[in-house]
Short mmCIF file of C-alpha atoms in Angstrom, two decimals:
data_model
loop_
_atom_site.label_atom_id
_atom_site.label_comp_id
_atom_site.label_asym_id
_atom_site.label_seq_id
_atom_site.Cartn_x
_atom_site.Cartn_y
_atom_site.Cartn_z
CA UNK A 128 -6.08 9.35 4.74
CA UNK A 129 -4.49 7.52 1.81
CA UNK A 130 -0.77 6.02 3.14
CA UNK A 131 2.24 8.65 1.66
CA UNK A 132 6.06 7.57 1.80
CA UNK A 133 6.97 10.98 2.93
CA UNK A 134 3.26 11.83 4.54
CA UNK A 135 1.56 15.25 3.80
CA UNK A 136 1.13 16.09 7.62
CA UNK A 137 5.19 16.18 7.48
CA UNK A 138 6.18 17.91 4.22
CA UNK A 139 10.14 17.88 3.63
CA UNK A 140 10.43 21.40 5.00
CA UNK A 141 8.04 24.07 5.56
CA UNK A 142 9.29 26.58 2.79
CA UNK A 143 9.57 29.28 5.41
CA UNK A 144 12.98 27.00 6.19
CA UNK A 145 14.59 28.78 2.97
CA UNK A 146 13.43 32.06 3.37
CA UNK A 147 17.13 33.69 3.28
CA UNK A 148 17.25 32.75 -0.03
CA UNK A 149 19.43 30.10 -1.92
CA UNK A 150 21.32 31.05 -5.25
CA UNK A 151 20.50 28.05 -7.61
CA UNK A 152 23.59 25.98 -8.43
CA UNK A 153 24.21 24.40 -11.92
CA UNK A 154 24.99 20.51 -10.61
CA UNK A 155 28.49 19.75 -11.24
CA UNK A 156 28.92 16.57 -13.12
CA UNK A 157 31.79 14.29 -11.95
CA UNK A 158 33.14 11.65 -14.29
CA UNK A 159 31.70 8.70 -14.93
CA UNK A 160 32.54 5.94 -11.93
CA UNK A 161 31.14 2.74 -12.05
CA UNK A 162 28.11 2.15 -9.28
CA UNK A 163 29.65 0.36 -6.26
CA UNK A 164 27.23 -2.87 -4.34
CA UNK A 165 25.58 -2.26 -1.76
CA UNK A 166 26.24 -2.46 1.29
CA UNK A 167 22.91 -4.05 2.07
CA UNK A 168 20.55 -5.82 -0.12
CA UNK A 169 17.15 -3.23 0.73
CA UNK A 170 14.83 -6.08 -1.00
CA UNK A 171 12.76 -7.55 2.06
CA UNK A 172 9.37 -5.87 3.68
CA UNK A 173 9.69 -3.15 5.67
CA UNK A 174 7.01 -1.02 8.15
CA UNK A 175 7.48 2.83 7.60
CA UNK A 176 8.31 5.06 10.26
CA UNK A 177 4.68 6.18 10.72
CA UNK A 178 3.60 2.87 10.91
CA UNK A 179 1.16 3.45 8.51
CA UNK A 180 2.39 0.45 6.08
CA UNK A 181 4.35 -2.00 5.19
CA UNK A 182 6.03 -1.98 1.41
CA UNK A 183 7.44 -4.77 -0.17
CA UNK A 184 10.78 -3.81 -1.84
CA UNK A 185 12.04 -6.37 -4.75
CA UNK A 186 14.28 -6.15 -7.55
CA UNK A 187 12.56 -5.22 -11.12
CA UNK A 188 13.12 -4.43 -14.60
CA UNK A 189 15.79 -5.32 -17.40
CA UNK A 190 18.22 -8.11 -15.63
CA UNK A 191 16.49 -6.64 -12.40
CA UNK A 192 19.09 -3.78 -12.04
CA UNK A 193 16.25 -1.39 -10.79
CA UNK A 194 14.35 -1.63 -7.15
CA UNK A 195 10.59 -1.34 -6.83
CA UNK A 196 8.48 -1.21 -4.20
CA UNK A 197 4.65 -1.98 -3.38
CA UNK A 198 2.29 -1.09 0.00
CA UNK A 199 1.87 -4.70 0.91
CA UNK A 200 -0.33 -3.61 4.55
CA UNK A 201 -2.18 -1.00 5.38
CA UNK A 202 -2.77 -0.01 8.69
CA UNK A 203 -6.36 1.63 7.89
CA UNK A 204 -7.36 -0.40 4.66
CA UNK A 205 -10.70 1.12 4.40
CA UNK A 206 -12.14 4.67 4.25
CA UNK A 207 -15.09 6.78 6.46
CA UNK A 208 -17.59 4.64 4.65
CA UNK A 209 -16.18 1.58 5.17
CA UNK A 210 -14.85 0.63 2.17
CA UNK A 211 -11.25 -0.03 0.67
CA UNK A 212 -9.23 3.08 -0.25
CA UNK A 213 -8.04 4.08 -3.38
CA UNK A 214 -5.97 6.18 -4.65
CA UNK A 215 -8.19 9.14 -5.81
CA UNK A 216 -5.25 11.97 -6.01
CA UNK A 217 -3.40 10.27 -8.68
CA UNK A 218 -2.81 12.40 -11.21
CA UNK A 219 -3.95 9.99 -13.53
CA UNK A 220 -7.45 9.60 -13.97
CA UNK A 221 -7.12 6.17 -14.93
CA UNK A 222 -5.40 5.03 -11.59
CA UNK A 223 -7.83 7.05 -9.45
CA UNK A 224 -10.26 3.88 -8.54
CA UNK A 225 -7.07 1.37 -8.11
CA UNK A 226 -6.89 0.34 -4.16
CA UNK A 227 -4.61 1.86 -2.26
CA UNK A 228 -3.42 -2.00 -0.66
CA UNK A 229 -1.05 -3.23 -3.49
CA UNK A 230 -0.68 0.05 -5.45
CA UNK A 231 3.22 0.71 -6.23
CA UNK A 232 5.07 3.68 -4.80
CA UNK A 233 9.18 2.79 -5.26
CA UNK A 234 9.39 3.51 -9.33
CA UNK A 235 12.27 1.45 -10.37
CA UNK A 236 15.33 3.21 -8.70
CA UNK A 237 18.94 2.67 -10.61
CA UNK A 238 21.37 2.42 -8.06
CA UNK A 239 24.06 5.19 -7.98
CA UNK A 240 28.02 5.57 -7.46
CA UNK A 241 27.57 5.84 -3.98
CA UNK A 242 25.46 1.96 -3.64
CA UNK A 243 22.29 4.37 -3.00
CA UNK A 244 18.90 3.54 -5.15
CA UNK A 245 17.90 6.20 -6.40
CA UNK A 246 15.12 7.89 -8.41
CA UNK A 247 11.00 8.70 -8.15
CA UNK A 248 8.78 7.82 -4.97
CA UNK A 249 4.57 8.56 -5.22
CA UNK A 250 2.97 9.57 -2.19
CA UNK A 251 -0.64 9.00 -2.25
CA UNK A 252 -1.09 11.29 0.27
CA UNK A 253 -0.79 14.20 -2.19
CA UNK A 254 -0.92 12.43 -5.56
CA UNK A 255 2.32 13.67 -6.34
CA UNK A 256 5.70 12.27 -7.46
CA UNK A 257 9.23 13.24 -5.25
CA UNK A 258 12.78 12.32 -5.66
CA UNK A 259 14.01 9.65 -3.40
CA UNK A 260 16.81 7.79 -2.22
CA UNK A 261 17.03 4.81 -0.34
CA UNK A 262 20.09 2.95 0.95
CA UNK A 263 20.55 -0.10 4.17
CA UNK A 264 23.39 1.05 6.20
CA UNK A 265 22.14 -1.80 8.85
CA UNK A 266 20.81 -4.75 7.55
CA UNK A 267 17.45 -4.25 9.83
CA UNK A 268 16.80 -0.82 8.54
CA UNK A 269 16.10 1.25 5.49
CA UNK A 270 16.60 4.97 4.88
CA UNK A 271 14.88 6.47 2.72
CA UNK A 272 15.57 10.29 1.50
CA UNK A 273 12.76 12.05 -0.40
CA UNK A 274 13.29 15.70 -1.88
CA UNK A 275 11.30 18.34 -3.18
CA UNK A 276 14.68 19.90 -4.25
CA UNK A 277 18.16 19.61 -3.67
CA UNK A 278 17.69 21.35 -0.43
CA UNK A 279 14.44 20.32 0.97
CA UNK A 280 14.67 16.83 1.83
CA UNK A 281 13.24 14.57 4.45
CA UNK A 282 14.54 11.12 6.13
CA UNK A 283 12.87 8.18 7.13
CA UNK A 284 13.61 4.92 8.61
CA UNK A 285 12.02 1.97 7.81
CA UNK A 286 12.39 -1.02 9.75
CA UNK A 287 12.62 -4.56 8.37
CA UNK A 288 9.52 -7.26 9.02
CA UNK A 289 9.38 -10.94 9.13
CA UNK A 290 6.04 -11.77 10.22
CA UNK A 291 2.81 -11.40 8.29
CA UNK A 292 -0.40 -9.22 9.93
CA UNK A 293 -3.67 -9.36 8.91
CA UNK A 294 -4.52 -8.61 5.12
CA UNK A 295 -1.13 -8.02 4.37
CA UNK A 296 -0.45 -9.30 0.39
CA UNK A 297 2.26 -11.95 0.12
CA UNK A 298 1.47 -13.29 -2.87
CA UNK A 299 4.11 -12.49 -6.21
CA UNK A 300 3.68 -9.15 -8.04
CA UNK A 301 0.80 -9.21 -10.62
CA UNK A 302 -0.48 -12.70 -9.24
CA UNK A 303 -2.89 -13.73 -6.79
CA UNK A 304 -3.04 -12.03 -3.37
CA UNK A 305 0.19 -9.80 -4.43
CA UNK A 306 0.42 -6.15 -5.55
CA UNK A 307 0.22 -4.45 -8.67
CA UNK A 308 3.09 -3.37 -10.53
CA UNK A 309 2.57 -0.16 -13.03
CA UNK A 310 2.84 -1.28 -16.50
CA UNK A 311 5.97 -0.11 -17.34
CA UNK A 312 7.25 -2.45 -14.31
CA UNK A 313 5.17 -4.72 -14.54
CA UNK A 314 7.11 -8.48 -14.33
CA UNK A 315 7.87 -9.99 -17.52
CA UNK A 316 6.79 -13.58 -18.65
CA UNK A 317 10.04 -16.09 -19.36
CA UNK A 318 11.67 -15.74 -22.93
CA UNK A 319 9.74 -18.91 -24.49
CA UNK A 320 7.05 -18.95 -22.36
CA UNK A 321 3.34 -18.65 -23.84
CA UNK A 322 -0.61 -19.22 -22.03
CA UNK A 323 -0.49 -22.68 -23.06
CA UNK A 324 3.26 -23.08 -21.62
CA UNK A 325 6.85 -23.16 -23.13
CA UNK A 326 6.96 -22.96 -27.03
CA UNK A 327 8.69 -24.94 -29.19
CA UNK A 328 12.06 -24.84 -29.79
CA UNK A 329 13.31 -21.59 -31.69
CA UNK A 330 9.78 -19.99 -31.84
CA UNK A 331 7.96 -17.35 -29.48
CA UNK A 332 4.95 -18.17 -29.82
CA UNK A 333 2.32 -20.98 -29.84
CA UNK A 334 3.00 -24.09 -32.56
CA UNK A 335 1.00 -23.80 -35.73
CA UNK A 336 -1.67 -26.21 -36.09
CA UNK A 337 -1.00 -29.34 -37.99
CA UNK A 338 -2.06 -29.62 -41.66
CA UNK A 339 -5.14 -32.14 -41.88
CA UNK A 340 -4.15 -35.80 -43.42
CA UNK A 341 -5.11 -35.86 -47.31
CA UNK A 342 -7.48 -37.52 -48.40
CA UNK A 343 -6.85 -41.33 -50.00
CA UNK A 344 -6.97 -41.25 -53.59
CA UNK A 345 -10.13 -42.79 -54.79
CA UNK A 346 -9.99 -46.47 -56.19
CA UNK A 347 -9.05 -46.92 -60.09
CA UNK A 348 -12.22 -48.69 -61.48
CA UNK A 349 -11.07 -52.53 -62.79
CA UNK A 350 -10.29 -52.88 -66.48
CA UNK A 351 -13.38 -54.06 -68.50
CA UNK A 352 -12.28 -57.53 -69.88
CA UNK A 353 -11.45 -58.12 -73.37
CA UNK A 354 -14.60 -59.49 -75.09
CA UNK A 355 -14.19 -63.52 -75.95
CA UNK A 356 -13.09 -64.16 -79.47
#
């Protein structure tokens, strides 16, 4: 079975759990606050409560302000017939071959006024997308909150790794032997950097070509001499 966050053998809450019926609630907005630190840095690698995986959660996007996070190990990389898994539920038919190992689940959470991250986790157990919170209230652990709705939510623990098993990516995101970030995440090359390495002063891109050398004017022919008198 493809690894899952939340895991589809233990949904959020059976939906039998609200049968007495809840009235929906318009969310009350509070005024804005400014998001406080938190009060532990959740970037590091961390095995899941399942033991399934191990994701590696890192700081991404603009000024790295949002968290991401990648399945770094997998605890069965490969399927019945042997071979690696990928993620075949996604909803988008053009991530259904990608491999499971190194495919990103944490989708660049904003952190809140309460120091939680907060925002979309995938579980590729379902192919389907959940709200999720995550916060370190010990610096060894990670809980992370994923919700169906307001009222249907399910908390894990995930427990902070130093060592590195077996297949387990630790390479940098988008290079060798690291995950893959989705595109809209994906790390971005240094202003002034180009393929061939750092441009030129004041330009983004590679410098233009230089102009070829022109060609020597050719030689005046000699005066014809005056004929004798």
């Amino acid at each position: 079975m493809i690894f899952g966050p939340i895991g589809a053998r233990a949904p959020f809450l059976r939906a039998a759990a609200v049968a007495a019926g809840f009235t929906a609630l318009g969310a009350l907005s509070a005024g804005p606050a400014s998001a406080a630190a938190p009060q532990h840095d959740p970037s590091g690698t961390w095995l899941t409560q399942d033991g399934k995986a191990r994701i590696r959660v890192e700081k991404c996007g603009p000024q790295e302000k949002n968290l991401c996070g990648y399945a770094v190990w997998l605890k069965t990389p490969l399927n019945d017939e042997g071979k690696p898994r990928v993620d075949f539920r996604n909803p988008d038919p053009k991530k259904r071959a990608r491999a499971s190992l190194g495919h990103q689940l944490i989708l660049g959470l904003k952190l809140n006024e309460d120091a939680h991250y907060e925002g979309k986790i995938y579980n590729a157990e379902d192919g389907k997308f959940y709200d999720v919170t995550i916060w370190s209230d010990e610096p060894e652990e990670l809980t992370v909150k994923g919700c169906l709705i307001a009222f249907l939510c399910q908390s894990q623990t995930w427990k902070r790794v130093g060592d590195t098993l077996p297949g387990q990516l630790t390479g940098p995101t988008n290079g060798a032997n690291g995950p893959r970030a989705d595109a809209e995440w994906a790390p971005k090359p240094a202003p002034g950097a180009t393929a061939n390495g750092p441009a030129a002063t004041g330009t983004t891109g590679p410098a233009p070509a230089a102009k070829p050398a022109p060609k020597p004017a050719a030689p005046k022919a000699p005066a014809a001499a005056a004929p004798a008198q």
